mmCIF file of C-alpha atoms in Angstrom:
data_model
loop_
_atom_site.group_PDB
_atom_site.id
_atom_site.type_symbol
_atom_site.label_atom_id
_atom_site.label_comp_id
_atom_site.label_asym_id
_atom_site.label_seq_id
_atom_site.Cartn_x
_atom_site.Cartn_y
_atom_site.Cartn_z
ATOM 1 C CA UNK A 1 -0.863 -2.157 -9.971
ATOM 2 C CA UNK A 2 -1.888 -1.574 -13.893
ATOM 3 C CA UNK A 3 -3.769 -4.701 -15.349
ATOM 4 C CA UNK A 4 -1.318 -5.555 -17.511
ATOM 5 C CA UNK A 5 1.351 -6.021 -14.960
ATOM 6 C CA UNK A 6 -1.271 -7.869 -13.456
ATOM 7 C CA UNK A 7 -1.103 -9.608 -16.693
ATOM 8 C CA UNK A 8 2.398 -10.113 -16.714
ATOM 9 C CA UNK A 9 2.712 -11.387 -13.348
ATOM 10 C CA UNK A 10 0.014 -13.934 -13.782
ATOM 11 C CA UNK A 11 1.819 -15.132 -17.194
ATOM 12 C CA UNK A 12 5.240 -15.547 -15.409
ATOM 13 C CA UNK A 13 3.501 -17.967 -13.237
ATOM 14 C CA UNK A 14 1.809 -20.158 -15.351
ATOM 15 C CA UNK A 15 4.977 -20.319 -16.717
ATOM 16 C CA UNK A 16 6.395 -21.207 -14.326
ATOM 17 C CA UNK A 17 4.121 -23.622 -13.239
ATOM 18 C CA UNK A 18 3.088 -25.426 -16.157
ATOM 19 C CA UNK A 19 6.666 -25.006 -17.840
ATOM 20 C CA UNK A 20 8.902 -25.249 -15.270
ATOM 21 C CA UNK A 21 10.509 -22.074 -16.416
ATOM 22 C CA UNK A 22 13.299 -20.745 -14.189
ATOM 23 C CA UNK A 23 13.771 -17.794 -15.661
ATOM 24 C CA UNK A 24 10.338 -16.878 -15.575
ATOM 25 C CA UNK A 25 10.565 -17.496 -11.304
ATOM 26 C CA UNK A 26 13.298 -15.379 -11.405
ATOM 27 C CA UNK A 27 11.513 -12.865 -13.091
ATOM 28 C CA UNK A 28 8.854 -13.024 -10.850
ATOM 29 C CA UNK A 29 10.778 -12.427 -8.048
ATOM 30 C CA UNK A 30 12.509 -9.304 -9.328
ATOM 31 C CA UNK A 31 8.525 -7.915 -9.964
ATOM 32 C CA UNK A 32 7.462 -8.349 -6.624
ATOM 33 C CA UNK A 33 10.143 -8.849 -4.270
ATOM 34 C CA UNK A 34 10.577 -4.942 -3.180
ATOM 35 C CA UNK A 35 6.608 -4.659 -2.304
ATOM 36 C CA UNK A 36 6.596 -8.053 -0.603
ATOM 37 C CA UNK A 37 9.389 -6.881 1.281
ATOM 38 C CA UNK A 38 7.484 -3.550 2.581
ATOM 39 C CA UNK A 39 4.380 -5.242 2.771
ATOM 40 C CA UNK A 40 6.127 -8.144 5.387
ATOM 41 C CA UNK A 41 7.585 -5.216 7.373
ATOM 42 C CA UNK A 42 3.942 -3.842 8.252
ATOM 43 C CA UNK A 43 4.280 -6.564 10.429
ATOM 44 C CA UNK A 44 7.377 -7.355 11.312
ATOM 45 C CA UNK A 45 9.977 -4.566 10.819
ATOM 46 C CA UNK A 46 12.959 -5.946 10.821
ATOM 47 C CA UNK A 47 14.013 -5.190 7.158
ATOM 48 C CA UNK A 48 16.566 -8.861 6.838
ATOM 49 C CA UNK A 49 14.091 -10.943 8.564
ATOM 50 C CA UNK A 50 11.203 -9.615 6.591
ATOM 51 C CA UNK A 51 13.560 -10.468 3.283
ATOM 52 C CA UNK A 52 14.009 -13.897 4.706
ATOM 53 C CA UNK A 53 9.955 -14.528 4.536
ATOM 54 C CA UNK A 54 9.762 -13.442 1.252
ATOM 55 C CA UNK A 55 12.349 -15.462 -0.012
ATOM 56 C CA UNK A 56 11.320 -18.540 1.973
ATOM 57 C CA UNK A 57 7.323 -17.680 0.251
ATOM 58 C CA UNK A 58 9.202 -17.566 -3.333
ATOM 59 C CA UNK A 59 11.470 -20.902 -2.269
ATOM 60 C CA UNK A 60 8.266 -22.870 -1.143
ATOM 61 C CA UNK A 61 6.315 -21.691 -4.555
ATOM 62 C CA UNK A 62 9.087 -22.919 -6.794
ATOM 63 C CA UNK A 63 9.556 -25.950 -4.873
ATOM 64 C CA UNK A 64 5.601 -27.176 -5.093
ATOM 65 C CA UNK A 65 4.860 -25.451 -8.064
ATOM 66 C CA UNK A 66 3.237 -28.464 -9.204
ATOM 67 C CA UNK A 67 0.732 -28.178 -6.851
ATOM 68 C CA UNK A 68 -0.388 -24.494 -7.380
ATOM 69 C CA UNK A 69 -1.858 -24.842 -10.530
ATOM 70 C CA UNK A 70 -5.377 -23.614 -9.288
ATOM 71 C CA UNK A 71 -3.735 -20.591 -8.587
ATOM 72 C CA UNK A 72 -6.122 -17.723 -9.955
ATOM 73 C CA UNK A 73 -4.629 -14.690 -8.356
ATOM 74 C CA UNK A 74 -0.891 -15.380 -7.949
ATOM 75 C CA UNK A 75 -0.103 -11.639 -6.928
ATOM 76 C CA UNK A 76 -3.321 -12.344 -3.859
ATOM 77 C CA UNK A 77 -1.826 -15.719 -3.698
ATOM 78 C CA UNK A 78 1.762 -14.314 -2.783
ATOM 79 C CA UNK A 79 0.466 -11.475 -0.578
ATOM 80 C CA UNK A 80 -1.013 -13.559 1.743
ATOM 81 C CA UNK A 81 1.787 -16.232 2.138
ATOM 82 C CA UNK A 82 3.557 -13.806 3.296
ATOM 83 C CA UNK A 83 1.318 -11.694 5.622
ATOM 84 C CA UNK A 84 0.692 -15.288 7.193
ATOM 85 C CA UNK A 85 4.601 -16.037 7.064
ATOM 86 C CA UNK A 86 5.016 -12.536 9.120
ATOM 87 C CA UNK A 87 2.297 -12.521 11.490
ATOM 88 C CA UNK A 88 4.299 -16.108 12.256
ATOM 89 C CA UNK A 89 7.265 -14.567 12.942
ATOM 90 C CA UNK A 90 6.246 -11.183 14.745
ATOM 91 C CA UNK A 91 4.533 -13.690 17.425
ATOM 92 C CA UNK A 92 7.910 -13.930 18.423
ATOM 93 C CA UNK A 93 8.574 -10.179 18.793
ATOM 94 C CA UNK A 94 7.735 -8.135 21.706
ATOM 95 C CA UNK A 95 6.847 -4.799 19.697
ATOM 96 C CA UNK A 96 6.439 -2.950 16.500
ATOM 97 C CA UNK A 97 8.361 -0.003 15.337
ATOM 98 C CA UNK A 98 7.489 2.482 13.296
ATOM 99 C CA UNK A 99 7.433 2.347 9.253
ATOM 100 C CA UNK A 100 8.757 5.136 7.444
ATOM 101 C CA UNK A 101 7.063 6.611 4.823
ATOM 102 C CA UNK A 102 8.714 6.744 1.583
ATOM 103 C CA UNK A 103 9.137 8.550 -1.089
ATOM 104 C CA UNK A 104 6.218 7.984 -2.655
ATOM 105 C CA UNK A 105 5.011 9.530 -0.081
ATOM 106 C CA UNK A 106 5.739 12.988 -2.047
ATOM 107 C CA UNK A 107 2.373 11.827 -4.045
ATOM 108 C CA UNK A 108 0.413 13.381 -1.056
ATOM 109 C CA UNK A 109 2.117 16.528 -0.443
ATOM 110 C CA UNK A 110 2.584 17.222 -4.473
ATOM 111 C CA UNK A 111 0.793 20.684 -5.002
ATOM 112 C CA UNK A 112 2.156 21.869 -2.111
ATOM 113 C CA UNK A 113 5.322 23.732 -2.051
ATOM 114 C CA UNK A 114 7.092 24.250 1.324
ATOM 115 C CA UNK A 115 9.247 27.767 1.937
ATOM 116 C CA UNK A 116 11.882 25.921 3.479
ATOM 117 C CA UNK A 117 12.812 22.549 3.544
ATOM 118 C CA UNK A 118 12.569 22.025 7.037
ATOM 119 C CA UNK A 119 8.845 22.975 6.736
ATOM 120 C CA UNK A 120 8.806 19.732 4.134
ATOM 121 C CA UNK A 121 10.569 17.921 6.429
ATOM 122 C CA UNK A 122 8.272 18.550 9.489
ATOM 123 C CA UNK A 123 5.093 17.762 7.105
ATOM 124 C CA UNK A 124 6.237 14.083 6.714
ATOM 125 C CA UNK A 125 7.480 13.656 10.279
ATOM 126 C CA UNK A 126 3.804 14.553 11.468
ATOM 127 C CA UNK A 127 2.199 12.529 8.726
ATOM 128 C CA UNK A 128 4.624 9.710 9.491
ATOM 129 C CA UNK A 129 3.350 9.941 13.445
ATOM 130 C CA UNK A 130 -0.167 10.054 12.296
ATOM 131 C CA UNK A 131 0.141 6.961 10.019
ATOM 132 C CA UNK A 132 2.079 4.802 13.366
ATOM 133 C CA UNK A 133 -0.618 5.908 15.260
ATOM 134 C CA UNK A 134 -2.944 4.244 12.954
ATOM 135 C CA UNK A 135 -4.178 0.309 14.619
ATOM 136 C CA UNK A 136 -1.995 -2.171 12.891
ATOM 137 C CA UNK A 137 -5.201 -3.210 10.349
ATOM 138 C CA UNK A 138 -5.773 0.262 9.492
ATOM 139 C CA UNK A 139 -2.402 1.157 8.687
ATOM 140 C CA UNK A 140 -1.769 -2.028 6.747
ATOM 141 C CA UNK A 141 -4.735 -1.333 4.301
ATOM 142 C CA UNK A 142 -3.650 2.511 3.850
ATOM 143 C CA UNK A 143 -0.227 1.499 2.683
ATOM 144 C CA UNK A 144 -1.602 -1.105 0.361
ATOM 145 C CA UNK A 145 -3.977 1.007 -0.926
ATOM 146 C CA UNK A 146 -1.616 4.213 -0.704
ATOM 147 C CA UNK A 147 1.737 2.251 -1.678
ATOM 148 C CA UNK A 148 0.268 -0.504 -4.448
ATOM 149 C CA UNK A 149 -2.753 1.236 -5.541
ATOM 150 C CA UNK A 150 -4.521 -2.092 -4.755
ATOM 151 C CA UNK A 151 -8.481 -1.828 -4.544
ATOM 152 C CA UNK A 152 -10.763 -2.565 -2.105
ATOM 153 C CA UNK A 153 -11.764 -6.463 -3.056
ATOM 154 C CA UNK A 154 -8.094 -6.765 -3.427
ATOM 155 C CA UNK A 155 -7.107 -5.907 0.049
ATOM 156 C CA UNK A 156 -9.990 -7.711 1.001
ATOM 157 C CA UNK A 157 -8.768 -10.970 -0.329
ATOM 158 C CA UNK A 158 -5.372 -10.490 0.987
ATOM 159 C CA UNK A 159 -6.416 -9.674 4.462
ATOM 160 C CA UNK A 160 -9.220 -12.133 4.305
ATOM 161 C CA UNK A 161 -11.967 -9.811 5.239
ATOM 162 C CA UNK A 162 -15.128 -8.420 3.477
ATOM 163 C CA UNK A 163 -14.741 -5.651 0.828
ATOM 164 C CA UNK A 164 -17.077 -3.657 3.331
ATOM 165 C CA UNK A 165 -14.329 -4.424 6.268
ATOM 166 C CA UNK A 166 -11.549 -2.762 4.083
ATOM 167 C CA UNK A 167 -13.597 0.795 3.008
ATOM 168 C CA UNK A 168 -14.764 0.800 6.869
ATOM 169 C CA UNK A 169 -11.138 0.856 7.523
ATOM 170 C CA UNK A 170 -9.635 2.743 5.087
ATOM 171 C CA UNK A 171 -12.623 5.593 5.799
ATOM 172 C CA UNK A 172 -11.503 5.514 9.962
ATOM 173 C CA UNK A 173 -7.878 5.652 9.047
ATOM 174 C CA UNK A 174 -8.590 8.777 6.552
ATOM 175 C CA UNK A 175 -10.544 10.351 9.370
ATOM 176 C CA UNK A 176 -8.431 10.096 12.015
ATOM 177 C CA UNK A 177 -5.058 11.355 9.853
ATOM 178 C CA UNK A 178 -7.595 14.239 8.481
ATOM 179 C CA UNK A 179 -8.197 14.857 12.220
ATOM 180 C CA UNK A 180 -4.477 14.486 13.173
ATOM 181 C CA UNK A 181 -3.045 17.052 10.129
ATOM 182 C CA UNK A 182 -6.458 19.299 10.934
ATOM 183 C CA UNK A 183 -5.048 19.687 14.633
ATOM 184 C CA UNK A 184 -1.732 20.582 13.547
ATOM 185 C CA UNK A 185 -2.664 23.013 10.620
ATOM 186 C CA UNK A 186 -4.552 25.295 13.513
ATOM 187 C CA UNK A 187 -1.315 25.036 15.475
ATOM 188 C CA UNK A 188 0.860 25.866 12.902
ATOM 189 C CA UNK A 189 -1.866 29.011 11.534
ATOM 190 C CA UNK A 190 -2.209 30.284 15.650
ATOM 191 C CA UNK A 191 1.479 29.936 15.464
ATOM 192 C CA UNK A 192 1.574 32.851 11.881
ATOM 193 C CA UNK A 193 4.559 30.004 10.381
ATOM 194 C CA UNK A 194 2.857 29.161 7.266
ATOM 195 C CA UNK A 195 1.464 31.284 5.122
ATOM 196 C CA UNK A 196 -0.938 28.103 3.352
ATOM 197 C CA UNK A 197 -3.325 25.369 4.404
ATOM 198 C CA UNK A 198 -0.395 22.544 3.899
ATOM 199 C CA UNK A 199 -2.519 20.299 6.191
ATOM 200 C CA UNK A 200 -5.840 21.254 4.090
ATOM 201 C CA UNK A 201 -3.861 19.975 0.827
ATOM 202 C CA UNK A 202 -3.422 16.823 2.687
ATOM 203 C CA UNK A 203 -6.566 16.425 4.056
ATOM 204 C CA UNK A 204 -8.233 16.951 0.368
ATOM 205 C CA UNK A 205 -5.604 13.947 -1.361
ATOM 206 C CA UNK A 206 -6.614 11.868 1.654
ATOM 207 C CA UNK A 207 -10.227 12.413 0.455
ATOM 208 C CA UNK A 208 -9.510 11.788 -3.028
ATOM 209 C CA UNK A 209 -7.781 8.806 -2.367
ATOM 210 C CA UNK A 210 -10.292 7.170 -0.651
ATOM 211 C CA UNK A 211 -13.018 8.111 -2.735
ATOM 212 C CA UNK A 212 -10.768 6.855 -5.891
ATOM 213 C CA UNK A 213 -10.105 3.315 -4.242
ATOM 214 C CA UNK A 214 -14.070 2.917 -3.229
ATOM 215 C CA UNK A 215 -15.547 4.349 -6.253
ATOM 216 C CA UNK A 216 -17.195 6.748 -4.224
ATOM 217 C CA UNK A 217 -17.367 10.359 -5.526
ATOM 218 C CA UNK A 218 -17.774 13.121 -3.407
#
């Protein structure tokens, strides 16, 4: 997220805080309800239920808003009231599914071009494999990074783990989907289908990515 909806955010809730400004809640909860929502079904699925812990998060906020006033980070603040709200509930559950990857999903696969849509189509079905293969920490830190372009001390805060922790992570998580979507461009070359490297294209925005998000340039 840009630092001026960083910005924002953090000015709707010292609004709402210190003003008791409804409208400024609501407004709040129209920035941030969709990723909360995503980021709750890392670890619990269920799309309603993981709606119902955001809401409840956003209902307990506005009801003891007096009391969050040292509040630095509300956007940390909310992330992790509701990863702890989830991880809650999922003790409950008896097994995770997989998460889809969305459409911004496209942002990895960009400069390639597929001949036929059911090439495309096969791409993201293998990369959505390799990402549920992914241990539930690792995958939870590629999405944040991948889906809310958070950084690393970000994700650290929100997980509650070192900054050191996260690019450890993030580094075994690009490794193993390299490995994955390395595996499956040799079958796919032995096999004369494609005429590119579609996996190679991955494999490079994986590398990007992670050397973006660490600040490490390769």
């Amino acid at each position: 997220m840009s630092g001026n909806k960083k910005q924002a955010i953090t000015e709707l809730w010292h609004q709402m805080i210190h003003n008791d400004d409804m409208k400024a809640f609501e407004a709040l909860f129209y920035a941030l309800n969709s990723r909360l929502i995503k980021f709750s079904q890392l670890y619990f699925p269920r799309k309603e239920v993981a709606e119902e812990i955001v809401s409840d998060v956003f209902v307990h906020c506005w009801i003891n808003r007096a009391n969050l006033a040292h509040v630095k980070s509300p956007e940390t603040y909310l992330f992790v009231a509701v990863k702890n709200g989830a991880i809650s509930q999922s003790k409950s559950s008896a097994k995770m599914i997989l998460i889809s990857i969305d459409e911004n999903s496209e942002t990895l696969i960009e400069t390639y071009q597929p001949d036929t849509e059911f090439e495309k189509k096969e791409l993201f079905h293998k990369l959505d494999r390799a990402i549920e293969s992914l241990p539930l920490q690792c995958k939870v830190i590629f999405k944040l990074v991948k889906e809310d372009g958070m950084k690393c001390k970000e994700v650290a805060e929100i997980l509650e783990i070192s900054p050191r922790t996260v690019e450890t992570q993030l580094y075994r998580a690009m490794n193993k989907l390299s490995y994955i979507m390395t595996d499956y461009q040799k079958v796919r070359e032995k096999g004369k289908v494609v005429n590119i490297n579609v996996a190679s294209l991955v494999i490079l925005t994986l590398i990007q990515l992670f050397s973006f998000i660490t600040g490490h340039h390769l």
